[in-house]
Coordinates of C-alpha atoms in Angstrom, one line a residue:
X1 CA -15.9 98.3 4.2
X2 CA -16.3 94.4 4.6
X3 CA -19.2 94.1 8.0
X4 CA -17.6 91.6 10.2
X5 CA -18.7 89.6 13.0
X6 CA -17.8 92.1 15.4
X7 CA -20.0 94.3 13.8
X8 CA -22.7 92.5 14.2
X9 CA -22.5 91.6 17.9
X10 CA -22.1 95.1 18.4
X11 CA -25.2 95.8 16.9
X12 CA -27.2 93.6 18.8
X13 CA -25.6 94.1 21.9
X14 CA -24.0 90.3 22.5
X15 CA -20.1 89.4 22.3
X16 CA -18.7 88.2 19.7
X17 CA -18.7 84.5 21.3
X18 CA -22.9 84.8 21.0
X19 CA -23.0 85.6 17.6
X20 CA -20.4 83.3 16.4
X21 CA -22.6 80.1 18.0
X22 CA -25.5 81.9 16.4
X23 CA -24.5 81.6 13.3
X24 CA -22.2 78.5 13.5
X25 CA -23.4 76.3 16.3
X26 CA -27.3 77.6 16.0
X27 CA -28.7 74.9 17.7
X28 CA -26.3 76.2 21.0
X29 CA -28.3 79.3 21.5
X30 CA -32.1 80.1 22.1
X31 CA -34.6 81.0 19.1
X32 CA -34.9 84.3 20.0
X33 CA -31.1 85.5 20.6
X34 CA -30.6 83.3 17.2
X35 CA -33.4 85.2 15.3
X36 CA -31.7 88.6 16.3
X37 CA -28.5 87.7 15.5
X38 CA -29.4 86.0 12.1
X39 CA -32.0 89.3 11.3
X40 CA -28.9 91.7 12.1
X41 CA -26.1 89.8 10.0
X42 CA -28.7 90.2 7.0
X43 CA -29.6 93.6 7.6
X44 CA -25.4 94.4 7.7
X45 CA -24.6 92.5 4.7
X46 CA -22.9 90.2 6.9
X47 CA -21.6 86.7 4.8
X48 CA -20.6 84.5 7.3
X49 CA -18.8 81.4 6.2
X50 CA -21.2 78.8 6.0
X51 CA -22.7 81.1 2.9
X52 CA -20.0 81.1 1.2
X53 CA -17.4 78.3 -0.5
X54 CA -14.1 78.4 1.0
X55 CA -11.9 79.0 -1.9
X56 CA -13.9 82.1 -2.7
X57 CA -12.6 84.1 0.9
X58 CA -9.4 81.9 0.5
X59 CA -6.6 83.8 2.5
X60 CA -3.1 83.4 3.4
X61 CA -2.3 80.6 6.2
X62 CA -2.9 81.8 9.9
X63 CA -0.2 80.7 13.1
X64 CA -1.4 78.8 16.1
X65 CA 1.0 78.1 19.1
X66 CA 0.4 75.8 22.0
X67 CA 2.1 75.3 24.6
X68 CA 1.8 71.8 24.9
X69 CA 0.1 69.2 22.0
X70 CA -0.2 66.1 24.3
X71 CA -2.2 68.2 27.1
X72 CA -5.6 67.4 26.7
X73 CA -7.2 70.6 27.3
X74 CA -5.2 72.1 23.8
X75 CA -6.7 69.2 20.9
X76 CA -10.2 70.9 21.3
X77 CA -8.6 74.0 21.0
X78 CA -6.5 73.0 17.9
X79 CA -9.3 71.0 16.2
X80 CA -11.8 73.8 16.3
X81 CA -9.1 76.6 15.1
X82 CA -8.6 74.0 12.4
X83 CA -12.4 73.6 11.5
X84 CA -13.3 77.2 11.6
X85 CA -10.2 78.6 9.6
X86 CA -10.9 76.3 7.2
X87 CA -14.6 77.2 7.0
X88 CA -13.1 80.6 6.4
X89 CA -10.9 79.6 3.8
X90 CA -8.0 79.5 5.5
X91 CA -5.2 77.0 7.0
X92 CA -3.6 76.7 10.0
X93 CA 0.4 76.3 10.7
X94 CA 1.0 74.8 14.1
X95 CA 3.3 75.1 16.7
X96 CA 4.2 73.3 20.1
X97 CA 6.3 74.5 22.8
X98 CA 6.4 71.9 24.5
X99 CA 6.0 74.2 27.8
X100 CA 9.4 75.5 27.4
X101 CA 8.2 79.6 27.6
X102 CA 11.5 80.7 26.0
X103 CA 10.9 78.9 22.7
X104 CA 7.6 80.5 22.7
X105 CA 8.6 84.1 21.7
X106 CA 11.3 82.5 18.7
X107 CA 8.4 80.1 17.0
X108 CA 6.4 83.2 17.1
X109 CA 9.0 85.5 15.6
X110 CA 9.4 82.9 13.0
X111 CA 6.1 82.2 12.2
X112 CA 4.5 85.4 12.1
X113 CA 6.8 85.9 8.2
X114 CA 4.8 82.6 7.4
X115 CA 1.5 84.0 8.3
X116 CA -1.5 86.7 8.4
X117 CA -1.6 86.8 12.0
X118 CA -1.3 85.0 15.0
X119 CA -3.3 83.0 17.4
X120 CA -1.2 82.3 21.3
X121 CA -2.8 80.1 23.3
X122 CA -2.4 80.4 27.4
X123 CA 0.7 82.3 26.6
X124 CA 3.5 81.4 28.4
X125 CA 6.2 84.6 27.3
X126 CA 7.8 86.0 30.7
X127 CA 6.5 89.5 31.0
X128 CA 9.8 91.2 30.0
X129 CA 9.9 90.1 27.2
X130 CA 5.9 89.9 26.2
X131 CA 6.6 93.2 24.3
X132 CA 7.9 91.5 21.8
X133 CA 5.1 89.1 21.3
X134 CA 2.4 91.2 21.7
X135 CA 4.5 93.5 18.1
X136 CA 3.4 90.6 16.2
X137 CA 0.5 92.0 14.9
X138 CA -2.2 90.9 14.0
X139 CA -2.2 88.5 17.0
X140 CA -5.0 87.1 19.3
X141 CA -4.1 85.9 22.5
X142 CA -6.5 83.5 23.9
X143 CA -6.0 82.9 27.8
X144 CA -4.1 85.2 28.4
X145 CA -5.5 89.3 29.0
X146 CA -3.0 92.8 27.6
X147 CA -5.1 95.4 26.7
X148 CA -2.6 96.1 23.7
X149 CA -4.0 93.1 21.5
X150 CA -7.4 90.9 21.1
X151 CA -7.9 88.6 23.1
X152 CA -10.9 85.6 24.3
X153 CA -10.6 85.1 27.5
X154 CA -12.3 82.4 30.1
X155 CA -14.1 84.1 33.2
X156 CA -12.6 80.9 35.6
X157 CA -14.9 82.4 38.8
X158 CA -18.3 81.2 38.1
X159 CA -17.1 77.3 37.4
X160 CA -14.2 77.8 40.8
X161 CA -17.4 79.1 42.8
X162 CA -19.7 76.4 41.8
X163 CA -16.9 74.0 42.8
X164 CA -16.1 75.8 46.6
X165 CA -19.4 75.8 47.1
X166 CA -20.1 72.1 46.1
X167 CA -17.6 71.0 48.2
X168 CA -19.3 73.3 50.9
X169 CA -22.2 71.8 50.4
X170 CA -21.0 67.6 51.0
X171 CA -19.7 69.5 54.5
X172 CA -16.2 69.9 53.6
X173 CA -14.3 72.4 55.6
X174 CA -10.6 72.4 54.8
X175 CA -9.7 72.4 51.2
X176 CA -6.8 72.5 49.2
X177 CA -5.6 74.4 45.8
X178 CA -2.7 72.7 43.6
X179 CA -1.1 75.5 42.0
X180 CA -0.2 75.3 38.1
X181 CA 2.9 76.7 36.8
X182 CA 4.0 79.8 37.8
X183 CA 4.3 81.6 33.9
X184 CA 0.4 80.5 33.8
X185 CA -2.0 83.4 33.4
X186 CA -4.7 80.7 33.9
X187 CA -3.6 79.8 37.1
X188 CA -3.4 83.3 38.8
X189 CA -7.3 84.0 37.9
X190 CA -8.0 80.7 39.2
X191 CA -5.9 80.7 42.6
X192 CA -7.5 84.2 43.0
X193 CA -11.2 83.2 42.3
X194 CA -10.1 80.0 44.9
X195 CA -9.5 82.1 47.7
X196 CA -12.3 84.2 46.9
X197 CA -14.2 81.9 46.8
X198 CA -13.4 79.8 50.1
X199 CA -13.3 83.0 52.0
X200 CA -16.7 83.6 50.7
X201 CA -17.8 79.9 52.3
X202 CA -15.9 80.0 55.1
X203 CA -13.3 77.4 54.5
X204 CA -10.3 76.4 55.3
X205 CA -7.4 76.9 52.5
X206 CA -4.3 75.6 51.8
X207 CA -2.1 75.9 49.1
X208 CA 0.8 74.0 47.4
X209 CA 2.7 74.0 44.1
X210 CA 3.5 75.3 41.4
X211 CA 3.0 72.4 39.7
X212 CA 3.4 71.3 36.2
X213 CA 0.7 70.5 34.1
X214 CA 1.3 66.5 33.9
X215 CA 0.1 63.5 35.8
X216 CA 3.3 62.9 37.4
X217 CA 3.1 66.0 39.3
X218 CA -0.1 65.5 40.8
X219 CA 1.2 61.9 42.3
X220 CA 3.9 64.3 44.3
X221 CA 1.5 66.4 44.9
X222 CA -1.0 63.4 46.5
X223 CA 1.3 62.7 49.4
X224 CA 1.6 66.9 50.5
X225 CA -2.7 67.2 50.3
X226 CA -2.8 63.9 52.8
X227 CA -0.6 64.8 54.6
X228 CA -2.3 68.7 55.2
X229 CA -5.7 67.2 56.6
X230 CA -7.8 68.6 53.9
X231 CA -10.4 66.5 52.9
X232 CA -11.3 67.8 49.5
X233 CA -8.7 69.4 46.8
X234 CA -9.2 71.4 43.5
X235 CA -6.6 70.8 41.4
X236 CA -4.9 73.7 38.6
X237 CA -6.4 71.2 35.4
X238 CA -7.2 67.7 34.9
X239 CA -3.6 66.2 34.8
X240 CA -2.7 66.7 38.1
X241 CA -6.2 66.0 39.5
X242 CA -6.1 62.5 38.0
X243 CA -2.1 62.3 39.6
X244 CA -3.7 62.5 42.9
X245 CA -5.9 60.1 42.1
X246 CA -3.8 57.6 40.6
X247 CA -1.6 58.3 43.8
X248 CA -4.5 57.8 45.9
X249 CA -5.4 54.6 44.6
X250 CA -1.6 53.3 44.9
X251 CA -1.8 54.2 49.0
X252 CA -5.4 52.2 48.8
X253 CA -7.2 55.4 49.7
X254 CA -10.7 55.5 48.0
X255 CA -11.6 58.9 46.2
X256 CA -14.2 60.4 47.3
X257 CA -15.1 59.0 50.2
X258 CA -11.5 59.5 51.5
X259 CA -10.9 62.9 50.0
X260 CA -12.5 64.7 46.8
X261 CA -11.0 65.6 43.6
X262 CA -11.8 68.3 41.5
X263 CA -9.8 69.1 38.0
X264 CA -10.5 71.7 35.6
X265 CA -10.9 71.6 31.7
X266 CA -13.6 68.7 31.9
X267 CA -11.3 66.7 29.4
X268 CA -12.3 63.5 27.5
X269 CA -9.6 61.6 30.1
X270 CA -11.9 62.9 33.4
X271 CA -15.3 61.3 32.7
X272 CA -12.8 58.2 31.7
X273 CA -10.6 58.0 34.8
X274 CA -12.3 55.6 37.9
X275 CA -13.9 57.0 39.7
X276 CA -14.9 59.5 36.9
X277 CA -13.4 63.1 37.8
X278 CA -15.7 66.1 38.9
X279 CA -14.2 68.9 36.5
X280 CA -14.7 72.7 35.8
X281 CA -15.6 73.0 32.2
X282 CA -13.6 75.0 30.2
X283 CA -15.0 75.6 27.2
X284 CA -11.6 75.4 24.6
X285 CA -13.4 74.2 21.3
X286 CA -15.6 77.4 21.6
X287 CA -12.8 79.9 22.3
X288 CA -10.4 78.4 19.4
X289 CA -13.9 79.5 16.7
X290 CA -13.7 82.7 18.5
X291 CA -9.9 83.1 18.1
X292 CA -10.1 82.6 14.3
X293 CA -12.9 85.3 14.0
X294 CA -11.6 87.7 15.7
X295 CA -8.3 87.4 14.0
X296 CA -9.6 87.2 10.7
X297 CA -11.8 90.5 11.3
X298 CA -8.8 92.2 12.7
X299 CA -6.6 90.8 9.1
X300 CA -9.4 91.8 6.9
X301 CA -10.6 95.1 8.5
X302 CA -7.2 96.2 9.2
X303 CA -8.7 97.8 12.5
X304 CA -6.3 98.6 15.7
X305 CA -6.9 95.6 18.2
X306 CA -6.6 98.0 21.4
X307 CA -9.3 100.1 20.0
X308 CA -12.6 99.0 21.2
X309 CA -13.6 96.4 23.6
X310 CA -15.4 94.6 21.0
X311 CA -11.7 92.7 20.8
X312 CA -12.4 90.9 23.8
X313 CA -14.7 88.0 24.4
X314 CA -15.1 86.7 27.7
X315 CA -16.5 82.8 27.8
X316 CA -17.9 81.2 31.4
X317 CA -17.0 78.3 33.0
X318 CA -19.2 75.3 35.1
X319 CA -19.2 72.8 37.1
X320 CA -19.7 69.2 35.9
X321 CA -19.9 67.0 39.1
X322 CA -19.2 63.1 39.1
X323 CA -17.8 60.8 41.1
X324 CA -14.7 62.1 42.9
X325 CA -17.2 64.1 45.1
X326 CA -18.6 63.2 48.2
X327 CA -19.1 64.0 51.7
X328 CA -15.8 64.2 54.0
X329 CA -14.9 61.1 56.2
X330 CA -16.7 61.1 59.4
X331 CA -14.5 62.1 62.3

């Protein structure tokens, strides 16, 4: 039986995620943990892409649906999926939603007779109907957790702590959470880690929304965070962080110093935008590689998804502070 990837991080005791950089991205991960991983994947018989040439592990095409192309958080995503599929000898067929949740389910249905499996992106399938999704076997949902398929998933607590307590730190003490759409996984692991969070530091939450992921929505949603009194706001993902500030800067309010803005996805746009956006880093480009090796192990090994936890990776989050941070107004 062909020794996968999975294989190997199970052998050395590190998820899948690990070993992937290890052997792909080497220069990502200490000596040591590389040495292990490299001295395991020998001692399996493991041939990881880079050792061999495409054409020779050349499979059929794989699926990838987004739910949205022009959000900047999904072109990392899509770009790495690209790169390491075709490192494996494989191509990629593309599909966008365009946030609609009910077209998500048909593209799938469609392209899963075009494919050898399936990689769903922050899934946005209602839950009556997820049944249906999660059939299309062999699929990888990434974003989104059912213990019925594999999935990579991004632990949002550690970079929503680091940013409560940041904000703690300058001496905020009211705070407030714009909520993403309401069919977003995403967004209920991060409201949840918010709360926990600002309970944790003693602050002062409030909460509006949902919003949709887009810049316009964060300029509504700029007038309701004013108008609460809190002097600090995290926002569901980069697009409606840099509405509020655009909003912000069209009432001549100065971010930062007049309230702080915190996104999440640390996209290309928020170390452009002025002043340059403090933002959770999610880290997309690594869980697309993921996606693909997991999938392809699951295509080639034929193995049950649900049958070990070895189909799960887990990836962290952080904090990358800049400008839109800063102490609350004096009173």
């Amino acid at each position: 039986m062909k020794v996968t990837l999975t294989d190997v991080a199970r052998s050395v005791g590190l998820s899948a995620a690990t070993v992937s950089r290890a052997i792909s991205a080497p220069e990502r991960v200490n000596a040591v943990t590389r040495q292990r991983v490299l001295e395991a994947a020998h001692e399996l018989g493991y041939a990881h892409p880079g050792n061999t040439r495409p054409a020779a592990a050349a499979g059929g095409p794989l699926g990838l649906i987004v739910p949205d192309i022009v959000n900047p958080f999904f072109p990392p995503i899509i770009k790495a999926v690209q790169s390491r599929a075709a490192a494996r000898g494989r191509t990629i067929l593309i599909a966008d939603i365009d946030e609609h949740p009910h077209d998500e389910l048909r593209r799938a249905e469609e392209l899963s007779d075009q494919v050898d499996g399936l990689i769903v992106v922050s899934a946005r399938t209602p839950e009556d109907k997820l049944d249906r999704l999660l059939a299309l076997q062999p699929l990888v949902l990434v974003n989104r957790s059912n213990p019925a398929v594999a999935s990579v998933l991004i632990d949002e607590r550690a970079g929503i702590s680091e940013a409560v307590e940041h904000l703690a730190a300058l001496g905020h003490r009211k705070i407030c959470y714009l909520n993403g759409p309401r069919r977003s996984w995403s967004n209920g692991q991060r409201q949840q880690a918010v709360r926990s969070a600002a309970k944790d530091a003693g602050l002062e939450l409030v909460e509006f929304g949902p919003f949709e992921p887009q810049i316009q929505a964060g300029v509504r949603a700029a007038d309701l965070v004013v108008a609460s009194s809190a002097t600090a706001v995290i926002a569901y993902d980069d697009m409606i962080a840099l509405g509020v500030m655009t909003r912000m800067n069209e009432r001549g309010m100065k971010v930062g110093e007049q309230l702080s803005v915190i996104g999440v996805d640390d996209s290309l746009m928020s170390g452009m935008a002025y002043p340059s956006l403090t933002s959770i880093h999610v880290p997309g480009a690594e869980a697309g590689m993921t996606a693909v090796d997991l999938l392809i192990d699951l295509i080639e090994t034929k193995s049950d998804p649900a049958a070990s936890e070895r189909s799960t990776s887990t990836l962290d989050t952080r904090l990358v502070v800049r400008a839109s941070t800063a102490a609350p107004p004096a009173v």
